[in-house]
Amino acid sequence: MIRFDGRTAIVTGAGNGLGRSHALMLAARGCNVVVNDLGGSVSGEGASVSAAQAVVDEITAKGGKAMAHGANVTKADEVADMVETAIATFGAVDILVNNAGILRDKSFSKMTEEDFRLVLDVHLMGSMICTKAVWDHMKERNYGRIAMTSSSSGLYGNFGQSNYGAAKMGLVGLMNVLQIEGAKYDIRVNTLAPTAHTRMTEGLIPEAALELMTPESVSAGLVYLVSEDAPKRTILAAGAGGYAAAKIYETPGIYLKPEDQTPDKVAEHFERITAPEGQQELTDGSGQTLKFLAYAA
Ligand code: NAD
């Protein structure tokens, strides 16, 4: 059985929905949990620590250990205070679950720059700020488990979510780089792509599917992603009891001689360029450059 005795996790946005469920499941398996939540609405208005405190009360009533913190993940000083308090209370931070998020959906024509920036700020910058706040601490301790929360909206697209989709795919890029930089300190970085019935998906999911789409089914995947034997650099899609890995592949492509390096030749060979046979998952950016240089050699 996967256990977290003696470990401490910060779960952001854990006053509701998926974060709450992650926090409860980690605590039930022996983890000390910092339940972070700003306590705002789905679109990010307002603030109150009562949502986080209610989850802490649930955990402690079941014999678990938890503390609430109302840090806004976009504010580095508030996040620093949360990390300091967590270390003072529990001794260390071993796990960070970047889960906090908001929505400001609009078709791109109607999307304001402000709504675009705000959604990027909470999801992408918020995850960066929280990760930065624990990064050196994890490096010093040679241990860390970090989860980002992406979305099928970012991986594959969803109408009206240009801000959210950009932020959610940005988190995949952040994971890819941090996994490389953190590897030698046993910091493992993974990404969850959940789908669940929460206040965020209210009215978007057909009634019949709601009962299947429990936050707990998603948390089972998330808890594995931050466990001792966690995988690395995995995008785990989870929802309604389904679990799958989302991957980015690159086709072998073709080589064009200098005289053929024209838009017309690219168009002419486009079918072969995009043909999936032999496609590969590359593990760092230089893999692509080396592949192309080998073609040219
Ligand atoms: P939710 O609205 O129920 O919970 C999000 C929580 O984040 C809220 O409690 C909110 O107060 C908190 N939060 C928002 N801004 C914050 C900030 N600046 N600082 C601290 N806390 C903040 O939503 P949810 O469905 O549980 O979503 C959790 C995560 O999963 C989000 O990142 C969301 O984008 C992602 N996600 C959810 C689904 C789904 O189907 N529910 C699908 C894909 C991705």
mmCIF file of C-alpha atoms and ligand atoms in Angstrom:
data_model
loop_
_atom_site.group_PDB
_atom_site.id
_atom_site.type_symbol
_atom_site.label_atom_id
_atom_site.label_comp_id
_atom_site.label_asym_id
_atom_site.label_seq_id
_atom_site.Cartn_x
_atom_site.Cartn_y
_atom_site.Cartn_z
ATOM 1 C CA MET A 1 0.000 0.000 0.000
ATOM 2 C CA ILE A 2 1.337 3.427 -0.914
ATOM 3 C CA ARG A 3 1.951 5.392 2.323
ATOM 4 C CA PHE A 4 3.267 8.862 3.151
ATOM 5 C CA ASP A 5 4.092 8.555 6.863
ATOM 6 C CA GLY A 6 6.485 11.321 7.909
ATOM 7 C CA ARG A 7 6.090 13.131 4.577
ATOM 8 C CA THR A 8 4.570 16.592 4.141
ATOM 9 C CA ALA A 9 2.618 17.820 1.134
ATOM 10 C CA ILE A 10 1.402 21.247 0.115
ATOM 11 C CA VAL A 11 -1.737 21.004 -1.986
ATOM 12 C CA THR A 12 -2.731 24.330 -3.547
ATOM 13 C CA GLY A 13 -6.379 25.153 -4.135
ATOM 14 C CA ALA A 14 -7.335 22.351 -1.756
ATOM 15 C CA GLY A 15 -10.422 23.972 -0.256
ATOM 16 C CA ASN A 16 -12.650 22.544 -2.988
ATOM 17 C CA GLY A 17 -12.977 19.918 -5.696
ATOM 18 C CA LEU A 18 -9.905 17.983 -6.764
ATOM 19 C CA GLY A 19 -7.462 19.653 -4.372
ATOM 20 C CA ARG A 20 -9.687 18.806 -1.409
ATOM 21 C CA SER A 21 -9.900 15.198 -2.561
ATOM 22 C CA HIS A 22 -6.090 15.008 -3.086
ATOM 23 C CA ALA A 23 -5.526 16.445 0.407
ATOM 24 C CA LEU A 24 -7.941 13.992 2.055
ATOM 25 C CA MET A 25 -6.413 10.991 0.271
ATOM 26 C CA LEU A 26 -2.822 11.995 1.085
ATOM 27 C CA ALA A 27 -3.745 12.594 4.754
ATOM 28 C CA ALA A 28 -5.553 9.248 4.956
ATOM 29 C CA ARG A 29 -2.278 7.625 3.902
ATOM 30 C CA GLY A 30 -0.252 9.267 6.655
ATOM 31 C CA CYS A 31 0.887 12.488 4.955
ATOM 32 C CA ASN A 32 0.974 15.829 6.791
ATOM 33 C CA VAL A 33 -0.939 18.179 4.541
ATOM 34 C CA VAL A 34 -0.826 21.933 4.084
ATOM 35 C CA VAL A 35 -4.274 22.710 2.748
ATOM 36 C CA ASN A 36 -3.838 25.873 0.731
ATOM 37 C CA ASP A 37 -6.753 27.846 -0.615
ATOM 38 C CA LEU A 38 -7.422 31.449 -1.368
ATOM 39 C CA GLY A 39 -11.131 30.738 -1.000
ATOM 40 C CA GLY A 40 -12.317 32.666 -4.065
ATOM 41 C CA SER A 41 -15.012 31.951 -6.668
ATOM 42 C CA VAL A 42 -14.491 29.827 -9.818
ATOM 43 C CA SER A 43 -13.528 33.014 -11.692
ATOM 44 C CA GLY A 44 -11.153 34.087 -8.924
ATOM 45 C CA GLU A 45 -13.154 36.756 -7.069
ATOM 46 C CA GLY A 46 -13.079 37.117 -3.280
ATOM 47 C CA ALA A 47 -10.986 35.335 -0.656
ATOM 48 C CA SER A 48 -11.476 33.466 2.629
ATOM 49 C CA VAL A 49 -9.473 30.833 4.472
ATOM 50 C CA SER A 50 -12.672 29.053 5.581
ATOM 51 C CA ALA A 51 -12.671 26.609 2.631
ATOM 52 C CA ALA A 52 -9.150 25.417 3.507
ATOM 53 C CA GLN A 53 -9.968 25.295 7.228
ATOM 54 C CA ALA A 54 -13.040 23.115 6.587
ATOM 55 C CA VAL A 55 -10.815 20.552 4.826
ATOM 56 C CA VAL A 56 -8.277 20.701 7.667
ATOM 57 C CA ASP A 57 -11.121 20.048 10.130
ATOM 58 C CA GLU A 58 -12.211 17.022 8.069
ATOM 59 C CA ILE A 59 -8.664 15.643 8.084
ATOM 60 C CA THR A 60 -8.061 16.174 11.793
ATOM 61 C CA ALA A 61 -11.468 14.672 12.667
ATOM 62 C CA LYS A 62 -10.228 11.468 11.005
ATOM 63 C CA GLY A 63 -6.964 11.545 12.986
ATOM 64 C CA GLY A 64 -4.813 13.079 10.249
ATOM 65 C CA LYS A 65 -2.428 16.035 10.435
ATOM 66 C CA ALA A 66 -3.078 19.190 8.472
ATOM 67 C CA MET A 67 -2.855 22.972 8.567
ATOM 68 C CA ALA A 68 -4.631 25.603 6.507
ATOM 69 C CA HIS A 69 -2.933 28.421 4.647
ATOM 70 C CA GLY A 70 -4.723 31.090 2.637
ATOM 71 C CA ALA A 71 -1.798 32.107 0.398
ATOM 72 C CA ASN A 72 -2.674 33.400 -3.022
ATOM 73 C CA VAL A 73 -0.425 31.285 -5.275
ATOM 74 C CA THR A 74 0.290 34.316 -7.457
ATOM 75 C CA LYS A 75 1.895 36.211 -4.552
ATOM 76 C CA ALA A 76 5.479 35.126 -3.880
ATOM 77 C CA ASP A 77 5.563 36.657 -0.358
ATOM 78 C CA GLU A 78 2.395 34.823 0.715
ATOM 79 C CA VAL A 79 3.677 31.551 -0.779
ATOM 80 C CA ALA A 80 7.052 32.014 0.979
ATOM 81 C CA ASP A 81 5.176 32.443 4.255
ATOM 82 C CA MET A 82 3.210 29.243 3.552
ATOM 83 C CA VAL A 83 6.394 27.241 2.895
ATOM 84 C CA GLU A 84 8.132 28.667 5.993
ATOM 85 C CA THR A 85 5.103 27.856 8.150
ATOM 86 C CA ALA A 86 4.910 24.346 6.682
ATOM 87 C CA ILE A 87 8.582 23.678 7.456
ATOM 88 C CA ALA A 88 8.227 25.144 10.969
ATOM 89 C CA THR A 89 5.137 23.006 11.629
ATOM 90 C CA PHE A 90 6.046 19.700 9.974
ATOM 91 C CA GLY A 91 9.835 19.908 9.517
ATOM 92 C CA ALA A 92 10.040 19.784 5.708
ATOM 93 C CA VAL A 93 8.101 19.883 2.440
ATOM 94 C CA ASP A 94 8.445 16.689 0.396
ATOM 95 C CA ILE A 95 5.542 17.060 -1.994
ATOM 96 C CA LEU A 96 3.966 19.944 -3.870
ATOM 97 C CA VAL A 97 0.695 19.535 -5.717
ATOM 98 C CA ASN A 98 0.077 22.555 -7.940
ATOM 99 C CA ASN A 99 -3.678 22.359 -8.293
ATOM 100 C CA ALA A 100 -5.122 25.861 -7.723
ATOM 101 C CA GLY A 101 -6.937 27.269 -10.699
ATOM 102 C CA ILE A 102 -9.658 29.534 -12.043
ATOM 103 C CA LEU A 103 -11.605 29.933 -15.275
ATOM 104 C CA ARG A 104 -12.373 33.023 -17.371
ATOM 105 C CA ASP A 105 -13.849 31.407 -20.488
ATOM 106 C CA LYS A 106 -14.628 33.516 -23.576
ATOM 107 C CA SER A 107 -14.157 32.996 -27.311
ATOM 108 C CA PHE A 108 -10.844 34.542 -28.388
ATOM 109 C CA SER A 109 -12.554 37.517 -30.095
ATOM 110 C CA LYS A 110 -14.208 38.464 -26.812
ATOM 111 C CA MET A 111 -11.303 37.533 -24.530
ATOM 112 C CA THR A 112 -9.758 40.553 -22.830
ATOM 113 C CA GLU A 113 -6.036 40.765 -22.248
ATOM 114 C CA GLU A 114 -6.802 41.044 -18.533
ATOM 115 C CA ASP A 115 -8.686 37.707 -18.464
ATOM 116 C CA PHE A 116 -5.924 36.074 -20.482
ATOM 117 C CA ARG A 117 -3.212 37.321 -18.125
ATOM 118 C CA LEU A 118 -5.143 36.478 -14.958
ATOM 119 C CA VAL A 119 -5.678 32.835 -15.951
ATOM 120 C CA LEU A 120 -2.011 32.481 -16.945
ATOM 121 C CA ASP A 121 -1.051 34.147 -13.688
ATOM 122 C CA VAL A 122 -2.954 31.718 -11.457
ATOM 123 C CA HIS A 123 -2.207 28.452 -13.294
ATOM 124 C CA LEU A 124 1.240 28.964 -14.819
ATOM 125 C CA MET A 125 2.868 31.687 -12.706
ATOM 126 C CA GLY A 126 1.178 30.345 -9.549
ATOM 127 C CA SER A 127 2.645 26.887 -10.169
ATOM 128 C CA MET A 128 6.043 28.427 -10.919
ATOM 129 C CA ILE A 129 5.958 30.557 -7.745
ATOM 130 C CA CYS A 130 4.976 27.625 -5.509
ATOM 131 C CA THR A 131 7.553 25.350 -7.147
ATOM 132 C CA LYS A 132 10.291 27.967 -6.827
ATOM 133 C CA ALA A 133 9.437 28.366 -3.141
ATOM 134 C CA VAL A 134 10.144 24.669 -2.420
ATOM 135 C CA TRP A 135 12.766 23.934 -5.117
ATOM 136 C CA ASP A 136 16.017 24.704 -3.260
ATOM 137 C CA HIS A 137 14.641 23.099 -0.092
ATOM 138 C CA MET A 138 13.938 19.907 -2.077
ATOM 139 C CA LYS A 139 17.370 20.051 -3.739
ATOM 140 C CA GLU A 140 19.071 20.359 -0.346
ATOM 141 C CA ARG A 141 17.163 17.339 0.911
ATOM 142 C CA ASN A 142 17.670 15.318 -2.276
ATOM 143 C CA TYR A 143 13.998 14.523 -2.411
ATOM 144 C CA GLY A 144 10.957 16.073 -3.983
ATOM 145 C CA ARG A 145 7.746 15.102 -5.696
ATOM 146 C CA ILE A 146 5.959 17.795 -7.690
ATOM 147 C CA ALA A 147 2.738 17.537 -9.647
ATOM 148 C CA MET A 148 1.430 20.095 -12.126
ATOM 149 C CA THR A 149 -2.224 20.130 -13.082
ATOM 150 C CA SER A 150 -2.813 20.393 -16.807
ATOM 151 C CA SER A 151 -5.997 19.737 -18.751
ATOM 152 C CA SER A 152 -7.240 18.177 -21.963
ATOM 153 C CA SER A 153 -8.156 21.785 -22.884
ATOM 154 C CA GLY A 154 -4.448 22.568 -23.072
ATOM 155 C CA LEU A 155 -3.273 19.262 -24.485
ATOM 156 C CA TYR A 156 -5.937 19.070 -27.187
ATOM 157 C CA GLY A 157 -7.900 22.357 -27.171
ATOM 158 C CA ASN A 158 -11.358 23.453 -26.094
ATOM 159 C CA PHE A 159 -13.554 26.233 -27.483
ATOM 160 C CA GLY A 160 -13.493 29.407 -25.375
ATOM 161 C CA GLN A 161 -10.420 28.497 -23.360
ATOM 162 C CA SER A 162 -7.472 30.113 -25.151
ATOM 163 C CA ASN A 163 -6.186 31.554 -21.846
ATOM 164 C CA TYR A 164 -6.682 28.315 -19.912
ATOM 165 C CA GLY A 165 -5.359 26.099 -22.725
ATOM 166 C CA ALA A 166 -2.195 28.187 -23.079
ATOM 167 C CA ALA A 167 -1.587 28.059 -19.320
ATOM 168 C CA LYS A 168 -2.243 24.331 -19.117
ATOM 169 C CA MET A 169 0.135 23.477 -21.957
ATOM 170 C CA GLY A 170 2.676 25.861 -20.437
ATOM 171 C CA LEU A 171 2.686 23.640 -17.370
ATOM 172 C CA VAL A 172 3.776 20.688 -19.515
ATOM 173 C CA GLY A 173 6.753 22.745 -20.709
ATOM 174 C CA LEU A 174 7.562 23.694 -17.117
ATOM 175 C CA MET A 175 7.451 20.027 -16.094
ATOM 176 C CA ASN A 176 9.735 18.966 -18.953
ATOM 177 C CA VAL A 177 12.471 21.402 -17.950
ATOM 178 C CA LEU A 178 12.149 20.924 -14.188
ATOM 179 C CA GLN A 179 12.328 17.152 -14.573
ATOM 180 C CA ILE A 180 15.699 17.552 -16.316
ATOM 181 C CA GLU A 181 17.005 20.055 -13.744
ATOM 182 C CA GLY A 182 15.714 18.159 -10.706
ATOM 183 C CA ALA A 183 16.660 14.612 -11.736
ATOM 184 C CA LYS A 184 19.972 14.413 -9.887
ATOM 185 C CA TYR A 185 18.293 15.504 -6.639
ATOM 186 C CA ASP A 186 15.578 12.870 -6.969
ATOM 187 C CA ILE A 187 13.003 15.564 -7.607
ATOM 188 C CA ARG A 188 10.385 13.955 -9.824
ATOM 189 C CA VAL A 189 7.980 16.165 -11.706
ATOM 190 C CA ASN A 190 4.766 14.850 -13.237
ATOM 191 C CA THR A 191 1.558 16.309 -14.604
ATOM 192 C CA LEU A 192 -2.051 15.374 -14.031
ATOM 193 C CA ALA A 193 -4.669 15.925 -16.728
ATOM 194 C CA PRO A 194 -7.899 15.367 -14.788
ATOM 195 C CA THR A 195 -11.547 15.318 -15.629
ATOM 196 C CA ALA A 196 -14.012 15.353 -12.749
ATOM 197 C CA HIS A 197 -17.283 16.708 -11.504
ATOM 198 C CA THR A 198 -16.443 19.807 -9.437
ATOM 199 C CA ARG A 199 -17.827 23.357 -9.235
ATOM 200 C CA MET A 200 -15.454 24.161 -12.149
ATOM 201 C CA THR A 201 -17.289 21.745 -14.456
ATOM 202 C CA GLU A 202 -20.786 22.543 -13.127
ATOM 203 C CA GLY A 203 -23.252 22.520 -16.025
ATOM 204 C CA LEU A 204 -20.672 21.195 -18.506
ATOM 205 C CA ILE A 205 -21.029 17.470 -17.871
ATOM 206 C CA PRO A 206 -24.179 15.463 -18.706
ATOM 207 C CA GLU A 207 -26.173 14.440 -15.607
ATOM 208 C CA ALA A 208 -25.713 10.704 -16.247
ATOM 209 C CA ALA A 209 -21.912 10.983 -16.214
ATOM 210 C CA LEU A 210 -21.652 12.986 -12.998
ATOM 211 C CA GLU A 211 -21.731 10.023 -10.634
ATOM 212 C CA LEU A 212 -18.807 8.388 -12.442
ATOM 213 C CA MET A 213 -16.647 11.487 -12.513
ATOM 214 C CA THR A 214 -15.618 11.570 -8.888
ATOM 215 C CA PRO A 215 -12.667 13.642 -7.657
ATOM 216 C CA GLU A 216 -11.520 10.511 -5.785
ATOM 217 C CA SER A 217 -11.028 8.605 -9.049
ATOM 218 C CA VAL A 218 -8.653 11.384 -10.138
ATOM 219 C CA SER A 219 -6.888 11.601 -6.772
ATOM 220 C CA ALA A 220 -5.936 7.915 -6.978
ATOM 221 C CA GLY A 221 -3.780 8.816 -9.979
ATOM 222 C CA LEU A 222 -2.418 12.006 -8.443
ATOM 223 C CA VAL A 223 -1.406 10.257 -5.225
ATOM 224 C CA TYR A 224 0.645 7.749 -7.220
ATOM 225 C CA LEU A 225 2.314 10.624 -9.149
ATOM 226 C CA VAL A 226 3.704 12.083 -5.885
ATOM 227 C CA SER A 227 4.574 8.803 -4.150
ATOM 228 C CA GLU A 228 8.041 7.450 -3.301
ATOM 229 C CA ASP A 229 8.069 5.313 -6.487
ATOM 230 C CA ALA A 230 6.557 8.039 -8.640
ATOM 231 C CA PRO A 231 7.171 7.969 -12.378
ATOM 232 C CA LYS A 232 9.007 10.843 -14.065
ATOM 233 C CA ARG A 233 7.780 13.386 -16.590
ATOM 234 C CA THR A 234 4.481 11.612 -17.094
ATOM 235 C CA ILE A 235 1.267 13.309 -18.119
ATOM 236 C CA LEU A 236 -1.352 11.154 -16.446
ATOM 237 C CA ALA A 237 -4.879 11.631 -17.729
ATOM 238 C CA ALA A 238 -7.423 10.504 -15.137
ATOM 239 C CA GLY A 239 -11.182 10.621 -14.753
ATOM 240 C CA ALA A 240 -14.258 8.474 -14.135
ATOM 241 C CA GLY A 241 -12.001 5.497 -13.391
ATOM 242 C CA GLY A 242 -10.082 5.819 -16.644
ATOM 243 C CA TYR A 243 -6.290 6.279 -16.518
ATOM 244 C CA ALA A 244 -4.084 6.958 -19.545
ATOM 245 C CA ALA A 245 -0.813 8.678 -20.424
ATOM 246 C CA ALA A 246 -0.793 11.642 -22.803
ATOM 247 C CA LYS A 247 2.398 11.772 -24.862
ATOM 248 C CA ILE A 248 4.053 14.054 -27.386
ATOM 249 C CA TYR A 249 5.656 12.251 -30.297
ATOM 250 C CA GLU A 250 7.754 13.511 -33.190
ATOM 251 C CA THR A 251 7.610 11.856 -36.561
ATOM 252 C CA PRO A 252 10.893 10.800 -38.202
ATOM 253 C CA GLY A 253 10.248 13.390 -40.904
ATOM 254 C CA ILE A 254 12.475 13.816 -43.924
ATOM 255 C CA TYR A 255 15.665 15.551 -45.004
ATOM 256 C CA LEU A 256 15.641 18.110 -47.798
ATOM 257 C CA LYS A 257 18.874 19.109 -49.529
ATOM 258 C CA PRO A 258 19.741 22.843 -49.377
ATOM 259 C CA GLU A 259 18.395 23.489 -52.885
ATOM 260 C CA ASP A 260 15.119 21.782 -51.917
ATOM 261 C CA GLN A 261 14.624 23.704 -48.656
ATOM 262 C CA THR A 262 11.683 25.685 -50.039
ATOM 263 C CA PRO A 263 8.061 26.069 -48.892
ATOM 264 C CA ASP A 264 6.990 24.311 -52.077
ATOM 265 C CA LYS A 265 9.059 21.200 -51.336
ATOM 266 C CA VAL A 266 7.804 21.179 -47.734
ATOM 267 C CA ALA A 267 4.260 21.236 -49.119
ATOM 268 C CA GLU A 268 5.060 18.525 -51.659
ATOM 269 C CA HIS A 269 6.440 16.196 -48.946
ATOM 270 C CA PHE A 270 4.005 17.135 -46.197
ATOM 271 C CA GLU A 271 2.391 13.715 -46.063
ATOM 272 C CA ARG A 272 5.754 12.034 -45.426
ATOM 273 C CA ILE A 273 6.808 14.738 -42.967
ATOM 274 C CA THR A 274 3.707 14.073 -40.857
ATOM 275 C CA ALA A 275 3.502 10.282 -41.354
ATOM 276 C CA PRO A 276 3.381 8.662 -37.896
ATOM 277 C CA GLU A 277 5.351 5.483 -38.706
ATOM 278 C CA GLY A 278 8.477 5.343 -36.536
ATOM 279 C CA GLN A 279 7.498 8.367 -34.448
ATOM 280 C CA GLN A 280 9.477 8.870 -31.229
ATOM 281 C CA GLU A 281 9.048 10.430 -27.838
ATOM 282 C CA LEU A 282 12.022 12.757 -27.391
ATOM 283 C CA THR A 283 13.356 13.247 -23.865
ATOM 284 C CA ASP A 284 15.005 16.635 -24.313
ATOM 285 C CA GLY A 285 15.191 19.444 -26.838
ATOM 286 C CA SER A 286 18.625 18.534 -28.171
ATOM 287 C CA GLY A 287 17.229 15.183 -29.387
ATOM 288 C CA GLN A 288 15.476 16.989 -32.217
ATOM 289 C CA THR A 289 18.535 18.994 -33.291
ATOM 290 C CA LEU A 290 20.760 15.899 -33.232
ATOM 291 C CA LYS A 291 18.227 13.920 -35.254
ATOM 292 C CA PHE A 292 18.139 16.573 -37.992
ATOM 293 C CA LEU A 293 21.913 17.019 -38.032
ATOM 294 C CA ALA A 294 22.312 13.247 -38.417
ATOM 295 C CA TYR A 295 20.021 13.387 -41.487
ATOM 296 C CA ALA A 296 22.114 16.119 -43.011
ATOM 297 C CA ALA A 297 25.471 14.400 -42.298
HETATM 298 P P1 NAD B 1 -12.342 24.124 -8.067
HETATM 299 O O1 NAD B 1 -12.797 25.480 -8.500
HETATM 300 O O2 NAD B 1 -13.308 23.236 -7.371
HETATM 301 O O3 NAD B 1 -11.050 24.258 -7.150
HETATM 302 C C1 NAD B 1 -10.003 25.150 -7.438
HETATM 303 C C2 NAD B 1 -9.549 25.745 -6.132
HETATM 304 O O4 NAD B 1 -8.421 26.613 -6.377
HETATM 305 C C3 NAD B 1 -10.616 26.601 -5.445
HETATM 306 O O5 NAD B 1 -10.837 26.135 -4.133
HETATM 307 C C4 NAD B 1 -10.030 28.009 -5.463
HETATM 308 O O6 NAD B 1 -10.370 28.782 -4.310
HETATM 309 C C5 NAD B 1 -8.534 27.726 -5.505
HETATM 310 N N1 NAD B 1 -7.779 28.856 -6.043
HETATM 311 C C6 NAD B 1 -8.077 29.578 -7.151
HETATM 312 N N2 NAD B 1 -7.179 30.561 -7.309
HETATM 313 C C7 NAD B 1 -6.291 30.459 -6.292
HETATM 314 C C8 NAD B 1 -5.132 31.186 -5.919
HETATM 315 N N3 NAD B 1 -4.727 32.242 -6.641
HETATM 316 N N4 NAD B 1 -4.456 30.801 -4.823
HETATM 317 C C9 NAD B 1 -4.872 29.740 -4.073
HETATM 318 N N5 NAD B 1 -5.982 29.017 -4.373
HETATM 319 C C10 NAD B 1 -6.671 29.372 -5.472
HETATM 320 O O7 NAD B 1 -11.768 23.411 -9.383
HETATM 321 P P2 NAD B 1 -11.300 21.887 -9.653
HETATM 322 O O8 NAD B 1 -12.171 21.349 -10.701
HETATM 323 O O9 NAD B 1 -11.112 21.147 -8.388
HETATM 324 O O10 NAD B 1 -9.884 22.159 -10.352
HETATM 325 C C11 NAD B 1 -8.639 21.843 -9.746
HETATM 326 C C12 NAD B 1 -7.564 21.881 -10.812
HETATM 327 O O11 NAD B 1 -7.829 20.884 -11.807
HETATM 328 C C13 NAD B 1 -7.482 23.204 -11.574
HETATM 329 O O12 NAD B 1 -6.126 23.497 -11.870
HETATM 330 C C14 NAD B 1 -8.239 22.915 -12.848
HETATM 331 O O13 NAD B 1 -7.852 23.766 -13.903
HETATM 332 C C15 NAD B 1 -7.844 21.483 -13.091
HETATM 333 N N6 NAD B 1 -8.748 20.748 -13.963
HETATM 334 C C16 NAD B 1 -9.978 20.382 -13.545
HETATM 335 C C17 NAD B 1 -10.795 19.644 -14.392
HETATM 336 C C18 NAD B 1 -12.140 19.146 -13.972
HETATM 337 O O14 NAD B 1 -12.735 18.379 -14.740
HETATM 338 N N7 NAD B 1 -12.639 19.519 -12.800
HETATM 339 C C19 NAD B 1 -10.354 19.331 -15.683
HETATM 340 C C20 NAD B 1 -9.093 19.717 -16.087
HETATM 341 C C21 NAD B 1 -8.295 20.414 -15.205
#
